[in-house]
Short mmCIF file of C-alpha atoms and ligand atoms in Angstrom, two decimals:
data_model
loop_
_atom_site.label_atom_id
_atom_site.label_comp_id
_atom_site.label_asym_id
_atom_site.label_seq_id
_atom_site.Cartn_x
_atom_site.Cartn_y
_atom_site.Cartn_z
CA MET A 1 74.28 313.84 264.51
CA LYS A 2 75.08 312.28 267.61
CA ILE A 3 73.53 312.36 270.81
CA LEU A 4 74.61 310.75 274.38
CA GLY A 5 72.08 310.75 276.61
CA ILE A 6 71.61 310.44 280.37
CA GLU A 7 69.33 309.64 282.47
CA THR A 8 69.26 308.64 286.74
CA SER A 9 66.39 310.79 287.88
CA CYS A 10 64.57 307.78 289.25
CA ASP A 11 65.80 303.87 289.97
CA GLU A 12 67.22 303.52 286.15
CA THR A 13 70.53 304.31 285.71
CA ALA A 14 71.14 304.64 281.72
CA ALA A 15 72.72 306.52 279.00
CA ALA A 16 72.92 305.83 274.90
CA VAL A 17 73.33 306.69 272.25
CA VAL A 18 70.94 308.54 269.18
CA GLU A 19 71.77 309.56 265.95
CA ASP A 20 69.70 312.86 264.25
CA GLY A 21 67.83 312.13 267.41
CA SER A 22 65.74 308.27 265.84
CA ARG A 23 68.04 306.50 264.96
CA ILE A 24 69.14 304.27 268.31
CA ILE A 25 73.07 303.46 268.46
CA SER A 26 73.29 301.68 271.94
CA ASN A 27 71.28 301.71 274.67
CA VAL A 28 71.97 300.66 278.12
CA VAL A 29 69.78 300.23 280.98
CA ALA A 30 70.88 299.15 284.01
CA SER A 31 67.69 299.05 286.50
CA GLN A 32 67.68 298.98 290.69
CA ILE A 33 64.59 297.41 290.87
CA ASP A 34 65.74 294.23 292.90
CA ILE A 35 67.44 296.30 295.12
CA HIS A 36 63.98 298.47 295.74
CA ALA A 37 61.49 295.93 295.84
CA ARG A 38 62.44 294.70 299.17
CA TYR A 39 60.90 297.78 300.52
CA GLY A 40 58.15 297.89 298.34
CA GLY A 41 59.15 300.77 296.16
CA VAL A 42 62.26 303.52 295.52
CA VAL A 43 64.51 304.38 298.41
CA PRO A 44 65.64 307.92 297.16
CA GLU A 45 68.87 307.35 299.16
CA VAL A 46 69.64 304.83 298.02
CA ALA A 47 68.85 305.23 294.74
CA SER A 48 71.15 308.15 294.78
CA ARG A 49 74.46 305.96 296.20
CA GLN A 50 73.36 303.42 293.26
CA HIS A 51 73.47 305.90 290.47
CA LEU A 52 76.45 306.98 291.71
CA LEU A 53 77.99 303.52 291.75
CA THR A 54 77.02 302.72 287.79
CA VAL A 55 76.58 305.59 286.13
CA ILE A 56 80.39 305.41 285.28
CA PRO A 57 80.50 301.93 283.59
CA VAL A 58 76.86 302.42 281.94
CA ILE A 59 77.69 305.39 279.98
CA ASN A 60 81.32 304.02 279.55
CA GLN A 61 78.63 300.40 277.62
CA ALA A 62 77.09 303.14 276.04
CA MET A 63 80.24 304.75 274.49
CA THR A 64 81.36 301.12 273.42
CA GLU A 65 80.79 302.07 269.40
CA VAL A 66 81.47 305.26 269.05
CA ALA A 67 84.03 307.81 269.46
CA TRP A 68 84.24 310.86 271.70
CA GLN A 69 84.80 312.60 268.70
CA ASP A 70 81.50 311.54 267.20
CA ILE A 71 79.57 312.69 269.81
CA ASN A 72 77.78 316.41 268.92
CA GLY A 73 76.19 316.76 272.73
CA ILE A 74 75.59 315.49 275.47
CA ALA A 75 71.47 315.59 276.72
CA VAL A 76 70.56 314.68 280.35
CA THR A 77 67.50 314.72 282.70
CA PHE A 78 67.72 317.69 284.99
CA GLY A 79 63.87 317.33 286.29
CA PRO A 80 61.30 316.12 287.21
CA GLY A 81 62.74 313.48 289.65
CA LEU A 82 64.35 313.05 293.30
CA ALA A 83 67.17 315.19 293.76
CA GLY A 84 69.73 313.05 294.59
CA SER A 85 69.47 310.85 291.89
CA LEU A 86 69.02 313.82 289.48
CA LEU A 87 72.25 315.23 290.55
CA VAL A 88 74.52 312.13 290.13
CA GLY A 89 73.52 312.24 285.91
CA VAL A 90 73.63 316.27 286.15
CA ASN A 91 77.68 316.50 286.82
CA VAL A 92 78.77 313.49 285.53
CA ALA A 93 77.29 315.10 281.97
CA LYS A 94 78.85 318.49 283.26
CA ALA A 95 82.10 316.69 283.92
CA ILE A 96 82.58 315.02 281.42
CA THR A 97 80.74 318.09 278.76
CA LEU A 98 84.07 320.31 280.47
CA ALA A 99 86.10 317.64 279.77
CA LYS A 100 84.95 317.33 276.26
CA LYS A 101 84.05 320.43 275.57
CA LEU A 102 81.04 319.44 274.14
CA PRO A 103 77.62 321.58 274.41
CA ILE A 104 75.78 319.90 277.76
CA ILE A 105 72.01 320.04 277.39
CA GLY A 106 69.20 319.64 280.10
CA VAL A 107 65.93 317.85 279.37
CA ASN A 108 62.91 317.66 281.22
CA HIS A 109 62.28 313.85 282.09
CA LEU A 110 58.03 314.41 280.36
CA GLU A 111 59.30 315.54 277.62
CA ALA A 112 61.66 312.88 276.88
CA HIS A 113 59.33 310.38 277.49
CA ILE A 114 57.19 311.89 274.57
CA TYR A 115 60.07 311.20 272.00
CA ALA A 116 60.48 307.86 272.14
CA ASN A 117 57.45 307.64 269.80
CA TRP A 118 60.32 309.04 267.36
CA LEU A 119 62.93 306.41 268.12
CA LYS A 120 63.83 304.11 265.71
CA PRO A 121 65.61 301.23 267.06
CA SER A 122 68.40 299.53 264.43
CA SER A 123 68.03 296.50 264.02
CA GLN A 124 70.99 295.20 266.22
CA SER A 125 69.42 296.65 269.53
CA TYR A 126 65.26 295.63 268.24
CA PRO A 127 64.56 293.03 270.36
CA PHE A 128 60.81 292.51 269.16
CA LYS A 129 59.27 290.87 266.41
CA GLY A 130 55.96 291.33 264.66
CA GLU A 131 53.28 293.68 266.42
CA GLU A 132 55.80 294.96 268.43
CA THR A 133 57.40 296.61 264.83
CA GLU A 134 54.26 297.51 263.69
CA ARG A 135 53.61 299.78 266.40
CA MET A 136 56.77 301.83 266.16
CA ASN A 137 56.83 305.15 264.38
CA CYS A 138 55.14 305.72 261.10
CA GLY A 139 56.16 309.28 261.58
CA VAL A 140 54.82 311.87 263.64
CA LYS A 141 52.18 314.48 263.19
CA PHE A 142 51.71 317.67 264.73
CA PRO A 143 49.44 318.64 266.17
CA CYS A 144 49.20 315.76 268.19
CA LEU A 145 48.09 314.22 271.93
CA CYS A 146 50.40 313.42 273.93
CA LEU A 147 49.11 310.93 276.86
CA ILE A 148 52.38 310.34 279.24
CA VAL A 149 51.56 307.61 282.03
CA SER A 150 54.06 306.58 284.04
CA GLY A 151 55.32 306.39 287.64
CA GLY A 152 54.54 310.39 288.90
CA HIS A 153 53.17 311.67 285.89
CA SER A 154 49.22 311.32 284.27
CA ASP A 155 49.57 314.60 282.03
CA LEU A 156 47.53 314.82 278.49
CA VAL A 157 49.47 317.70 276.89
CA LEU A 158 49.25 319.41 272.88
CA MET A 159 52.04 318.67 271.09
CA LYS A 160 51.91 321.62 268.74
CA GLU A 161 55.44 321.58 267.30
CA HIS A 162 58.79 320.36 268.06
CA GLY A 163 59.15 321.82 272.15
CA GLN A 164 56.04 323.59 272.27
CA PHE A 165 53.79 321.63 274.73
CA GLU A 166 50.60 322.93 276.96
CA LYS A 167 49.14 321.10 279.57
CA LEU A 168 45.24 319.90 279.17
CA GLY A 169 44.97 317.95 281.95
CA ARG A 170 46.67 315.95 284.68
CA THR A 171 45.69 313.76 287.91
CA ARG A 172 44.11 315.49 290.35
CA ASP A 173 46.10 312.42 292.56
CA ASP A 174 47.72 309.05 292.35
CA ALA A 175 49.39 309.16 288.76
CA ALA A 176 48.69 305.96 286.80
CA GLY A 177 51.49 304.69 287.66
CA GLU A 178 51.18 304.89 290.97
CA ALA A 179 47.99 303.50 291.17
CA PHE A 180 49.04 300.63 289.50
CA ASP A 181 51.53 300.02 292.24
CA LYS A 182 48.99 300.97 295.05
CA ALA A 183 47.17 298.04 293.76
CA ALA A 184 49.09 295.70 292.99
CA ARG A 185 50.53 296.12 297.27
CA ILE A 186 46.83 295.56 298.24
CA LEU A 187 46.36 292.64 296.03
CA GLY A 188 49.77 291.24 297.49
CA LEU A 189 51.69 291.01 294.31
CA GLY A 190 55.04 292.43 293.70
CA TYR A 191 56.76 295.85 292.71
CA PRO A 192 57.09 297.47 290.61
CA GLY A 193 53.18 297.04 290.18
CA GLY A 194 52.42 297.36 286.61
CA PRO A 195 53.67 294.64 285.29
CA ALA A 196 52.55 292.26 288.35
CA ILE A 197 49.26 293.88 287.48
CA GLU A 198 49.41 292.71 283.87
CA GLN A 199 51.14 289.18 284.06
CA ALA A 200 48.29 288.54 286.73
CA ALA A 201 45.54 289.78 284.95
CA CYS A 202 45.94 287.55 282.68
CA SER A 203 44.50 284.54 284.21
CA GLY A 204 41.48 286.65 285.90
CA THR A 205 38.60 288.59 283.88
CA PRO A 206 37.99 292.40 284.04
CA CYS A 207 34.49 291.00 286.37
CA LEU A 208 34.02 293.15 289.93
CA PRO A 209 32.53 296.45 290.05
CA LEU A 210 35.01 299.06 290.58
CA PRO A 211 34.11 302.82 289.39
CA ARG A 212 35.76 305.34 287.14
CA ALA A 213 36.81 308.98 287.34
CA TRP A 214 35.26 310.36 284.11
CA LEU A 215 36.23 314.25 285.94
CA LYS A 216 33.68 315.70 283.00
CA GLU A 217 34.53 319.13 282.85
CA SER A 218 37.87 318.86 282.47
CA HIS A 219 40.74 316.99 280.84
CA ASP A 220 42.19 316.08 284.53
CA PHE A 221 42.62 312.04 286.47
CA SER A 222 41.98 310.81 289.26
CA PHE A 223 42.74 307.10 290.46
CA SER A 224 42.84 307.91 294.11
CA GLY A 225 38.93 306.23 294.75
CA LEU A 226 39.32 303.42 292.47
CA LYS A 227 42.12 302.79 294.58
CA THR A 228 39.84 302.70 297.65
CA ALA A 229 37.37 300.85 295.64
CA LEU A 230 39.94 297.80 295.41
CA TRP A 231 40.83 297.92 298.90
CA HIS A 232 37.36 298.13 300.17
CA LEU A 233 36.76 294.62 297.51
CA VAL A 234 39.64 292.82 298.50
CA HIS A 235 39.04 293.35 302.19
CA LYS A 236 35.43 292.83 301.75
CA GLY A 237 35.91 289.22 301.04
CA GLU A 238 36.06 286.44 298.55
CA VAL A 239 37.80 288.16 295.25
CA SER A 240 40.54 286.57 292.79
CA VAL A 241 43.17 288.50 293.14
CA ALA A 242 43.90 287.96 288.69
CA ASP A 243 39.64 289.07 288.32
CA ALA A 244 40.73 291.79 291.16
CA ALA A 245 44.00 292.99 288.88
CA ALA A 246 41.85 292.64 285.85
CA SER A 247 39.64 294.53 286.52
CA PHE A 248 41.16 297.21 288.07
CA GLN A 249 43.50 297.05 285.06
CA MET A 250 40.28 297.49 283.04
CA ALA A 251 39.30 300.57 284.93
CA VAL A 252 42.63 302.60 284.41
CA SER A 253 42.59 301.42 281.15
CA ASP A 254 38.84 301.90 280.19
CA VAL A 255 39.44 306.39 281.69
CA LEU A 256 43.05 306.85 280.15
CA VAL A 257 41.29 305.81 276.97
CA ALA A 258 37.80 307.40 277.11
CA LYS A 259 39.19 311.03 278.29
CA THR A 260 42.47 310.79 276.03
CA ILE A 261 39.96 310.17 273.13
CA GLU A 262 37.70 312.62 273.86
CA ALA A 263 39.75 315.30 273.83
CA ALA A 264 41.49 314.55 270.47
CA LYS A 265 38.28 314.41 269.08
CA GLN A 266 37.17 317.53 270.50
CA LEU A 267 41.38 319.30 269.47
CA LYS A 268 41.28 317.82 265.75
CA VAL A 269 44.42 315.84 266.31
CA GLU A 270 46.41 314.42 263.86
CA GLN A 271 47.82 311.49 266.05
CA ILE A 272 48.20 310.17 269.77
CA LEU A 273 51.24 309.69 271.43
CA LEU A 274 51.67 307.39 273.98
CA SER A 275 54.16 307.41 276.44
CA GLY A 276 55.48 306.42 279.40
CA GLY A 277 55.87 303.43 282.11
CA VAL A 278 52.06 302.03 281.53
CA ALA A 279 51.51 303.30 278.11
CA ALA A 280 53.35 299.40 278.16
CA ASN A 281 50.39 298.36 279.27
CA ARG A 282 48.76 295.82 277.04
CA THR A 283 45.44 295.79 277.56
CA LEU A 284 45.50 299.52 277.18
CA THR A 285 47.12 299.98 274.40
CA GLN A 286 44.76 297.38 272.49
CA LEU A 287 41.57 299.34 273.96
CA PHE A 288 43.43 302.53 272.29
CA LEU A 289 44.44 300.78 269.13
CA VAL A 290 40.23 299.54 268.64
CA ASN A 291 39.10 302.79 269.88
CA SER A 292 40.66 305.57 268.52
CA PRO A 293 39.84 307.54 265.29
CA VAL A 294 43.10 308.80 264.94
CA PRO A 295 46.43 307.00 264.40
CA VAL A 296 47.72 305.89 268.04
CA ILE A 297 52.01 305.64 268.29
CA ILE A 298 53.45 303.59 271.03
CA PRO A 299 56.91 303.30 271.82
CA PRO A 300 58.24 299.69 272.26
CA PRO A 301 57.37 298.70 275.95
CA TYR A 302 61.38 298.66 276.64
CA LEU A 303 61.10 302.60 275.39
CA CYS A 304 58.08 302.89 276.93
CA THR A 305 60.11 302.54 280.55
CA ASP A 306 62.79 304.86 281.80
CA ASN A 307 65.75 305.00 279.17
CA ALA A 308 68.12 307.33 278.11
CA ALA A 309 67.19 306.92 274.37
CA MET A 310 64.43 308.96 274.86
CA VAL A 311 66.60 311.61 276.42
CA ALA A 312 69.32 311.51 273.55
CA ALA A 313 66.02 312.24 271.40
CA CYS A 314 64.81 314.77 273.46
CA GLY A 315 68.21 316.26 273.76
CA TYR A 316 69.03 316.12 269.85
CA TYR A 317 65.83 318.42 269.05
CA ASN A 318 66.36 321.06 272.04
CA LEU A 319 69.27 321.70 269.98
CA GLN A 320 67.94 322.35 266.84
CA THR A 321 65.84 324.64 268.84
CA CYS A 322 68.95 326.19 270.19
CA LYS A 323 67.86 324.90 274.00
CA ILE A 324 71.31 324.62 275.12
CA SER A 325 71.81 324.63 279.12
CA SER A 326 74.74 326.28 280.34
CA TYR A 327 77.34 325.07 283.77
CA GLU A 328 74.78 326.63 285.45
CA LEU A 329 72.30 324.04 285.18
CA ASP A 330 71.06 322.80 287.84
CA VAL A 331 68.19 320.68 289.59
CA VAL A 332 64.66 320.78 289.12
CA PRO A 333 62.44 317.42 291.41
CA SER A 334 59.44 319.45 290.88
CA LEU A 335 59.83 320.07 287.36
CA GLY A 336 56.64 320.46 285.11
CA ILE A 337 55.65 320.57 281.45
CA GLY A 338 53.85 322.98 279.63
O1 LIG B 1 58.41 305.54 283.07
P1 LIG B 1 58.45 305.16 284.26
O2 LIG B 1 59.35 303.74 283.42
O3 LIG B 1 58.75 305.82 285.41
C1 LIG B 1 58.75 307.28 286.24
O4 LIG B 1 59.11 308.58 284.38
O5 LIG B 1 57.86 307.38 286.63
O6 LIG B 1 57.02 304.11 284.86
C2 LIG B 1 56.97 303.56 286.01
C3 LIG B 1 55.52 303.30 285.97
C4 LIG B 1 55.75 302.14 287.48
O7 LIG B 1 54.85 302.76 288.12
C5 LIG B 1 54.85 300.96 286.34
O8 LIG B 1 54.19 299.54 287.68
C6 LIG B 1 54.35 300.48 285.11
O9 LIG B 1 55.27 301.93 284.80
N1 LIG B 1 54.61 299.88 284.38
C7 LIG B 1 52.99 299.31 284.05
C8 LIG B 1 53.81 298.07 283.13
N2 LIG B 1 55.30 298.28 283.20
C9 LIG B 1 55.75 299.41 284.18
N3 LIG B 1 52.20 299.87 283.74
C10 LIG B 1 51.03 298.77 283.69
N4 LIG B 1 51.80 297.67 282.83
C11 LIG B 1 52.41 298.02 282.72
N5 LIG B 1 53.34 296.26 281.57
ZN1 LIG B 2 60.13 307.92 284.00
#
């Protein structure tokens, strides 16, 4: 069964075809990063206009190797995300499903991030070797604990079965990716902040004293105090940007790893599944791999950040559990999970 996935929730216009919820046939991502970088963050109005310009060429490119009659359904992100951006994807998906007489499957972007862990790239579309290959899906086992760390969310979610999610924790202020983006701005590094901080941290050491918000009584996270402490450290005197970046990265990773592993032990889960753009961070993934008592599944970096293959994979499992949408499908910008 082949599903076409469409993703336009933020600043990536993406389309992909995935077979049986795991084999990637095509995966096209048109990033708007260069356009938004000059403003230091995503400008919603600019994002939706750019999606309008790009979405059809991106879908056509994803469909070059596949015949429309072989497509069994179209999965599209309907939330959470920027309203104007989501509207582009949802309306294009409605138009195509109507014309091609296909089912439309609304997909929750957060659930889609989790489903990146089911993807097995085909050899042609898989640019990584060695370590990356080993990190790939070794077969997900339920119940598993999912950490979604993206630009807008830091959620800890218990997944008992396909489509069954229970939210255990969330961020009380900044999301992990948002904290990386704000820290990069404080340090005068580029946008998006995550890759910029990771790059800068390579030539530094995590030697600076930065706080960790453990929030011991709950599975929630908090990163705004850390960001403020970084600001004070930088404005107080001479600190090297590389050391500050390494110290910040380590502080965020420490908390994410320790709290997730603690929850995994409490809940006796089989595995930990990482997802979202921040899961592309190697300090974070190495800490998980070294410290976790249960297997940790991590998508390769290009499937951690926004893409449509994860939307197609999620759509496949939605279809299996009869979660098909109607043409009434509308965007839900503040959609949550669990
Ligand atoms: O999942 P994603 O692509 O989009 C959202 O759904 O938000 O995540 C984007 C976030 C950005 O905040 C970006 O700075 C962060 O993921 N990110 C990283 C890395 N790559 C992307 N954070 C830390 N290290 C990275 N290598
Ligand atoms: Zn995302």
